[in-house]
PDB file of C-alpha atoms in Angstrom:
ATOM      1  CA  MET Q 124     -19.088  25.020  -1.426  1.00  0.00           C
ATOM      2  CA  THR Q 125     -19.282  27.024  -4.639  1.00  0.00           C
ATOM      3  CA  ASP Q 126     -20.423  25.565  -7.952  1.00  0.00           C
ATOM      4  CA  ASP Q 127     -16.805  25.674  -9.159  1.00  0.00           C
ATOM      5  CA  GLN Q 128     -15.642  23.724  -6.111  1.00  0.00           C
ATOM      6  CA  ALA Q 129     -18.435  21.181  -6.564  1.00  0.00           C
ATOM      7  CA  ALA Q 130     -17.519  20.773 -10.231  1.00  0.00           C
ATOM      8  CA  GLU Q 131     -13.875  20.239  -9.271  1.00  0.00           C
ATOM      9  CA  ALA Q 132     -14.814  17.756  -6.527  1.00  0.00           C
ATOM     10  CA  GLU Q 133     -17.062  15.646  -8.762  1.00  0.00           C
ATOM     11  CA  PRO Q 134     -14.308  14.303 -11.064  1.00  0.00           C
ATOM     12  CA  VAL Q 135     -12.290  13.199  -8.027  1.00  0.00           C
ATOM     13  CA  THR Q 136     -15.318  11.338  -6.688  1.00  0.00           C
ATOM     14  CA  LYS Q 137     -15.994   9.658 -10.034  1.00  0.00           C
ATOM     15  CA  LYS Q 138     -12.309   8.851 -10.470  1.00  0.00           C
ATOM     16  CA  ASP Q 139     -12.204   7.323  -6.990  1.00  0.00           C
ATOM     17  CA  GLN Q 140     -15.374   5.391  -7.793  1.00  0.00           C
ATOM     18  CA  ALA Q 141     -13.680   4.003 -10.909  1.00  0.00           C
ATOM     19  CA  LEU Q 142     -10.542   3.108  -8.932  1.00  0.00           C
ATOM     20  CA  GLN Q 143     -12.532   1.303  -6.250  1.00  0.00           C
ATOM     21  CA  ALA Q 144     -14.486  -0.636  -8.869  1.00  0.00           C
ATOM     22  CA  ALA Q 145     -11.277  -1.572 -10.677  1.00  0.00           C
ATOM     23  CA  ALA Q 146      -9.703  -2.759  -7.429  1.00  0.00           C
ATOM     24  CA  ARG Q 147     -12.737  -4.974  -6.736  1.00  0.00           C
ATOM     25  CA  CYS Q 148     -12.555  -6.398 -10.266  1.00  0.00           C
ATOM     26  CA  PHE Q 149      -8.804  -7.065  -9.978  1.00  0.00           C
ATOM     27  CA  VAL Q 150      -9.370  -8.912  -6.694  1.00  0.00           C
ATOM     28  CA  GLU Q 151     -12.333 -10.932  -7.993  1.00  0.00           C
ATOM     29  CA  GLU Q 152     -11.204 -11.635 -11.561  1.00  0.00           C
ATOM     30  CA  GLY Q 153      -7.502 -10.826 -11.733  1.00  0.00           C
ATOM     31  CA  PHE Q 154      -5.871  -8.038 -13.681  1.00  0.00           C
ATOM     32  CA  HIS Q 155      -6.091  -9.796 -17.041  1.00  0.00           C
ATOM     33  CA  GLY Q 156      -9.594 -11.097 -16.369  1.00  0.00           C
ATOM     34  CA  SER Q 157     -10.891  -7.573 -15.758  1.00  0.00           C
ATOM     35  CA  SER Q 158     -11.817  -5.753 -18.936  1.00  0.00           C
ATOM     36  CA  MET Q 159     -12.435  -2.020 -19.067  1.00  0.00           C
ATOM     37  CA  SER Q 160     -16.099  -2.795 -19.797  1.00  0.00           C
ATOM     38  CA  ARG Q 161     -16.289  -4.985 -16.668  1.00  0.00           C
ATOM     39  CA  ILE Q 162     -14.686  -2.201 -14.612  1.00  0.00           C
ATOM     40  CA  ALA Q 163     -17.147   0.320 -16.077  1.00  0.00           C
ATOM     41  CA  LYS Q 164     -20.077  -1.932 -15.177  1.00  0.00           C
ATOM     42  CA  ALA Q 165     -18.790  -2.364 -11.618  1.00  0.00           C
ATOM     43  CA  ALA Q 166     -18.350   1.416 -11.332  1.00  0.00           C
ATOM     44  CA  LYS Q 167     -21.820   2.018 -12.803  1.00  0.00           C
ATOM     45  CA  MET Q 168     -20.260   4.189 -15.502  1.00  0.00           C
ATOM     46  CA  SER Q 169     -19.850   4.047 -19.229  1.00  0.00           C
ATOM     47  CA  VAL Q 170     -16.629   2.668 -20.679  1.00  0.00           C
ATOM     48  CA  GLY Q 171     -16.001   6.118 -22.152  1.00  0.00           C
ATOM     49  CA  HIS Q 172     -16.224   7.621 -18.688  1.00  0.00           C
ATOM     50  CA  ILE Q 173     -13.577   5.183 -17.419  1.00  0.00           C
ATOM     51  CA  TYR Q 174     -11.343   6.070 -20.371  1.00  0.00           C
ATOM     52  CA  HIS Q 175     -11.834   9.743 -19.514  1.00  0.00           C
ATOM     53  CA  TYR Q 176      -9.844   9.099 -16.327  1.00  0.00           C
ATOM     54  CA  PHE Q 177      -7.593   6.201 -17.350  1.00  0.00           C
ATOM     55  CA  ALA Q 178      -6.243   5.394 -20.795  1.00  0.00           C
ATOM     56  CA  SER Q 179      -5.553   1.781 -19.799  1.00  0.00           C
ATOM     57  CA  LYS Q 180      -5.635  -0.753 -16.988  1.00  0.00           C
ATOM     58  CA  ASP Q 181      -1.935  -0.006 -16.480  1.00  0.00           C
ATOM     59  CA  GLU Q 182      -2.884   3.566 -15.586  1.00  0.00           C
ATOM     60  CA  ILE Q 183      -5.424   2.242 -13.093  1.00  0.00           C
ATOM     61  CA  ILE Q 184      -2.785   0.093 -11.395  1.00  0.00           C
ATOM     62  CA  ALA Q 185      -0.416   3.070 -11.390  1.00  0.00           C
ATOM     63  CA  ALA Q 186      -3.112   5.164  -9.681  1.00  0.00           C
ATOM     64  CA  ILE Q 187      -3.689   2.469  -7.039  1.00  0.00           C
ATOM     65  CA  VAL Q 188       0.055   2.317  -6.345  1.00  0.00           C
ATOM     66  CA  ARG Q 189       0.209   6.117  -6.151  1.00  0.00           C
ATOM     67  CA  GLU Q 190      -2.568   6.061  -3.541  1.00  0.00           C
ATOM     68  CA  GLU Q 191      -0.377   3.713  -1.497  1.00  0.00           C
ATOM     69  CA  GLU Q 192       2.517   6.133  -1.999  1.00  0.00           C
ATOM     70  CA  ILE Q 193       0.439   9.018  -0.626  1.00  0.00           C
ATOM     71  CA  LYS Q 194      -0.410   6.954   2.464  1.00  0.00           C
ATOM     72  CA  ALA Q 195       3.259   6.004   2.902  1.00  0.00           C
ATOM     73  CA  ASP Q 196       4.346   9.638   2.567  1.00  0.00           C
ATOM     74  CA  GLU Q 197       1.819  10.632   5.244  1.00  0.00           C
ATOM     75  CA  LYS Q 198       3.185   7.971   7.603  1.00  0.00           C
ATOM     76  CA  LEU Q 199       6.772   9.055   6.965  1.00  0.00           C
ATOM     77  CA  ALA Q 200       5.842  12.710   7.570  1.00  0.00           C
ATOM     78  CA  TYR Q 201       4.220  11.677  10.855  1.00  0.00           C
ATOM     79  CA  PHE Q 202       7.350   9.814  11.973  1.00  0.00           C
ATOM     80  CA  ARG Q 203       9.589  12.721  10.943  1.00  0.00           C
ATOM     81  CA  SER Q 204       7.466  15.087  13.045  1.00  0.00           C
ATOM     82  CA  LEU Q 205       8.093  13.118  16.240  1.00  0.00           C
ATOM     83  CA  PRO Q 206      10.986  13.613  18.634  1.00  0.00           C
ATOM     84  CA  ALA Q 207      13.589  10.848  18.344  1.00  0.00           C
ATOM     85  CA  GLU Q 208      12.726   9.394  21.763  1.00  0.00           C
ATOM     86  CA  ALA Q 209       9.094   8.805  20.690  1.00  0.00           C
ATOM     87  CA  LEU Q 210       9.939   6.995  17.456  1.00  0.00           C
ATOM     88  CA  HIS Q 211      10.392   3.470  18.816  1.00  0.00           C
ATOM     89  CA  GLU Q 212       6.894   3.261  20.331  1.00  0.00           C
ATOM     90  CA  ALA Q 213       5.272   5.129  17.418  1.00  0.00           C
ATOM     91  CA  LEU Q 214       6.874   2.809  14.858  1.00  0.00           C
ATOM     92  CA  ILE Q 215       5.667  -0.288  16.690  1.00  0.00           C
ATOM     93  CA  THR Q 216       2.124   1.111  16.916  1.00  0.00           C
ATOM     94  CA  LYS Q 217       1.913   2.235  13.285  1.00  0.00           C
ATOM     95  CA  ILE Q 218       3.576  -0.904  11.953  1.00  0.00           C
ATOM     96  CA  ASP Q 219       1.051  -3.015  13.877  1.00  0.00           C
ATOM     97  CA  GLU Q 220      -1.715  -1.034  12.163  1.00  0.00           C
ATOM     98  CA  ALA Q 221      -0.045  -1.585   8.785  1.00  0.00           C
ATOM     99  CA  ALA Q 222       0.296  -5.304   9.510  1.00  0.00           C
ATOM    100  CA  CYS Q 223      -3.441  -5.612  10.160  1.00  0.00           C
ATOM    101  CA  HIS Q 224      -4.203  -3.637   6.997  1.00  0.00           C
ATOM    102  CA  LEU Q 225      -1.799  -5.637   4.832  1.00  0.00           C
ATOM    103  CA  SER Q 226      -3.082  -8.963   6.116  1.00  0.00           C
ATOM    104  CA  ASP Q 227      -6.661  -8.052   5.179  1.00  0.00           C
ATOM    105  CA  MET Q 228      -7.703 -10.517   2.445  1.00  0.00           C
ATOM    106  CA  PHE Q 229      -8.915  -7.881  -0.036  1.00  0.00           C
ATOM    107  CA  HIS Q 230      -5.770  -5.793   0.303  1.00  0.00           C
ATOM    108  CA  SER Q 231      -3.557  -8.892   0.185  1.00  0.00           C
ATOM    109  CA  VAL Q 232      -5.068 -10.144  -3.062  1.00  0.00           C
ATOM    110  CA  LEU Q 233      -4.949  -6.674  -4.636  1.00  0.00           C
ATOM    111  CA  MET Q 234      -1.292  -6.108  -3.735  1.00  0.00           C
ATOM    112  CA  LEU Q 235      -0.258  -9.572  -4.930  1.00  0.00           C
ATOM    113  CA  GLU Q 236      -2.159  -9.004  -8.179  1.00  0.00           C
ATOM    114  CA  ILE Q 237      -0.242  -5.747  -8.664  1.00  0.00           C
ATOM    115  CA  LEU Q 238       3.078  -7.429  -7.850  1.00  0.00           C
ATOM    116  CA  ALA Q 239       2.307 -10.234 -10.306  1.00  0.00           C
ATOM    117  CA  GLU Q 240       1.653  -7.642 -13.001  1.00  0.00           C
ATOM    118  CA  ALA Q 241       4.877  -5.846 -12.028  1.00  0.00           C
ATOM    119  CA  ALA Q 242       6.771  -9.086 -12.705  1.00  0.00           C
ATOM    120  CA  ARG Q 243       5.484  -9.030 -16.309  1.00  0.00           C
ATOM    121  CA  ASN Q 244       5.115  -5.337 -17.061  1.00  0.00           C
ATOM    122  CA  PRO Q 245       8.211  -3.094 -16.898  1.00  0.00           C
ATOM    123  CA  GLU Q 246       6.189   0.116 -16.450  1.00  0.00           C
ATOM    124  CA  ILE Q 247       4.237  -1.263 -13.495  1.00  0.00           C
ATOM    125  CA  ALA Q 248       7.496  -2.695 -12.107  1.00  0.00           C
ATOM    126  CA  ARG Q 249       9.081   0.761 -12.304  1.00  0.00           C
ATOM    127  CA  ILE Q 250       6.190   2.368 -10.402  1.00  0.00           C
ATOM    128  CA  VAL Q 251       6.150  -0.352  -7.717  1.00  0.00           C
ATOM    129  CA  GLN Q 252       9.937  -0.170  -7.326  1.00  0.00           C
ATOM    130  CA  GLU Q 253       9.846   3.636  -7.046  1.00  0.00           C
ATOM    131  CA  LEU Q 254       7.330   3.341  -4.203  1.00  0.00           C
ATOM    132  CA  ASP Q 255       9.461   0.719  -2.477  1.00  0.00           C
ATOM    133  CA  THR Q 256      12.616   2.819  -2.861  1.00  0.00           C
ATOM    134  CA  SER Q 257      10.893   5.897  -1.458  1.00  0.00           C
ATOM    135  CA  MET Q 258       9.516   3.988   1.532  1.00  0.00           C
ATOM    136  CA  ARG Q 259      12.795   2.167   2.123  1.00  0.00           C
ATOM    137  CA  ASN Q 260      14.848   5.371   2.035  1.00  0.00           C
ATOM    138  CA  GLY Q 261      12.408   7.105   4.378  1.00  0.00           C
ATOM    139  CA  PHE Q 262      12.552   4.305   6.915  1.00  0.00           C
ATOM    140  CA  ILE Q 263      16.342   4.014   6.603  1.00  0.00           C
ATOM    141  CA  GLU Q 264      16.567   7.719   7.442  1.00  0.00           C
ATOM    142  CA  ILE Q 265      14.252   7.350  10.435  1.00  0.00           C
ATOM    143  CA  ILE Q 266      15.827   4.172  11.806  1.00  0.00           C
ATOM    144  CA  GLY Q 267      19.436   5.028  10.992  1.00  0.00           C
ATOM    145  CA  GLN Q 268      19.720   8.773  11.398  1.00  0.00           C
ATOM    146  CA  ARG Q 269      16.858   9.703  13.737  1.00  0.00           C
ATOM    147  CA  MET Q 270      16.980   6.628  15.982  1.00  0.00           C
ATOM    148  CA  GLY Q 271      20.730   6.114  15.605  1.00  0.00           C
ATOM    149  CA  LEU Q 272      20.491   2.375  14.942  1.00  0.00           C
ATOM    150  CA  SER Q 273      23.289   0.620  13.090  1.00  0.00           C
ATOM    151  CA  ASN Q 274      22.715  -1.410   9.932  1.00  0.00           C
ATOM    152  CA  ALA Q 275      19.494   0.495   9.172  1.00  0.00           C
ATOM    153  CA  GLU Q 276      19.223  -0.785   5.600  1.00  0.00           C
ATOM    154  CA  ALA Q 277      19.178  -4.443   6.683  1.00  0.00           C
ATOM    155  CA  ARG Q 278      16.736  -3.661   9.491  1.00  0.00           C
ATOM    156  CA  VAL Q 279      14.342  -2.031   7.028  1.00  0.00           C
ATOM    157  CA  GLU Q 280      14.575  -4.984   4.619  1.00  0.00           C
ATOM    158  CA  VAL Q 281      13.719  -7.422   7.422  1.00  0.00           C
ATOM    159  CA  LEU Q 282      10.924  -5.155   8.673  1.00  0.00           C
ATOM    160  CA  PHE Q 283       9.398  -4.903   5.189  1.00  0.00           C
ATOM    161  CA  SER Q 284       9.760  -8.676   4.714  1.00  0.00           C
ATOM    162  CA  VAL Q 285       7.920  -9.430   7.956  1.00  0.00           C
ATOM    163  CA  ILE Q 286       5.098  -7.003   7.196  1.00  0.00           C
ATOM    164  CA  GLY Q 287       4.849  -7.958   3.507  1.00  0.00           C
ATOM    165  CA  GLY Q 288       4.804 -11.625   4.422  1.00  0.00           C
ATOM    166  CA  LEU Q 289       1.503 -11.141   6.229  1.00  0.00           C
ATOM    167  CA  ALA Q 290      -0.233 -10.533   2.898  1.00  0.00           C
ATOM    168  CA  ILE Q 291       0.989 -13.901   1.677  1.00  0.00           C
ATOM    169  CA  ARG Q 292      -0.072 -15.594   4.923  1.00  0.00           C
ATOM    170  CA  ALA Q 293      -3.584 -14.135   4.580  1.00  0.00           C
ATOM    171  CA  ILE Q 294      -3.937 -15.877   1.221  1.00  0.00           C
ATOM    172  CA  ARG Q 295      -2.239 -19.132   2.123  1.00  0.00           C
ATOM    173  CA  ASN Q 296      -4.112 -19.408   5.427  1.00  0.00           C
ATOM    174  CA  PRO Q 297      -7.281 -17.300   5.271  1.00  0.00           C
ATOM    175  CA  ASP Q 298      -8.286 -18.513   8.749  1.00  0.00           C
ATOM    176  CA  PHE Q 299      -5.235 -17.127  10.505  1.00  0.00           C
ATOM    177  CA  ASP Q 300      -6.150 -14.737  13.301  1.00  0.00           C
ATOM    178  CA  ARG Q 301      -4.460 -11.433  12.533  1.00  0.00           C
ATOM    179  CA  ARG Q 302      -5.115 -10.083  16.005  1.00  0.00           C
ATOM    180  CA  SER Q 303      -3.376 -13.030  17.671  1.00  0.00           C
ATOM    181  CA  VAL Q 304      -0.138 -12.367  15.800  1.00  0.00           C
ATOM    182  CA  VAL Q 305      -0.001  -8.680  16.777  1.00  0.00           C
ATOM    183  CA  PRO Q 306       1.795  -9.275  20.116  1.00  0.00           C
ATOM    184  CA  VAL Q 307       4.327 -11.506  18.374  1.00  0.00           C
ATOM    185  CA  ILE Q 308       4.848  -8.933  15.621  1.00  0.00           C
ATOM    186  CA  GLU Q 309       5.325  -6.246  18.284  1.00  0.00           C
ATOM    187  CA  GLY Q 310       8.091  -8.369  19.789  1.00  0.00           C
ATOM    188  CA  VAL Q 311       9.740  -8.985  16.422  1.00  0.00           C
ATOM    189  CA  ILE Q 312       9.533  -5.306  15.484  1.00  0.00           C
ATOM    190  CA  GLY Q 313      10.858  -4.367  18.909  1.00  0.00           C
ATOM    191  CA  GLN Q 314      13.884  -6.588  18.259  1.00  0.00           C
ATOM    192  CA  ILE Q 315      14.414  -5.117  14.786  1.00  0.00           C
ATOM    193  CA  LEU Q 316      14.303  -1.594  16.246  1.00  0.00           C
ATOM    194  CA  SER Q 317      16.687  -2.279  19.151  1.00  0.00           C
ATOM    195  CA  GLU Q 318      20.465  -2.458  19.348  1.00  0.00           C
ATOM    196  CA  HIS Q 319      21.344  -5.902  20.657  1.00  0.00           C
TER     197      HIS Q 319
END
């Protein structure tokens, strides 16, 4: 790695460090309970350093949502790369993985904190809705066009509702065994992805 590459890599590392610290603060103290100085302390940086990367907490939330968008785009690209006959099994496998991730307590609290802020803040709402629209359209294309299933839009809405509901369950019942619901979720997803 050259000095130029190292210099370019360092800001990404510091920015990621700030994002991770902010996410921890949002989970522990809520969005409004987390000041920029608290985030800076958690990141072991100066407040000025945090402001170098993010002008506001809204920008931090936007960056967290954009990270989710990158992950979603990678998943959609993976599904698009598969032959149509492999999609059913691949979707069940990847959606199971997503279900376990989304039902993780930390991730659940963070996503619900972001959604709560989206309900109050039009700019955050716009970013969250853009991500949802992009994911929805991608899955509608895969389920409707690639897999040839009818009523793809409704199937995607139900699929997203089932998966998104796991985040709420993780908070309402922190003792629920995520692994025990996986076979049931596989069955539900299998039904959603099958013509009856």
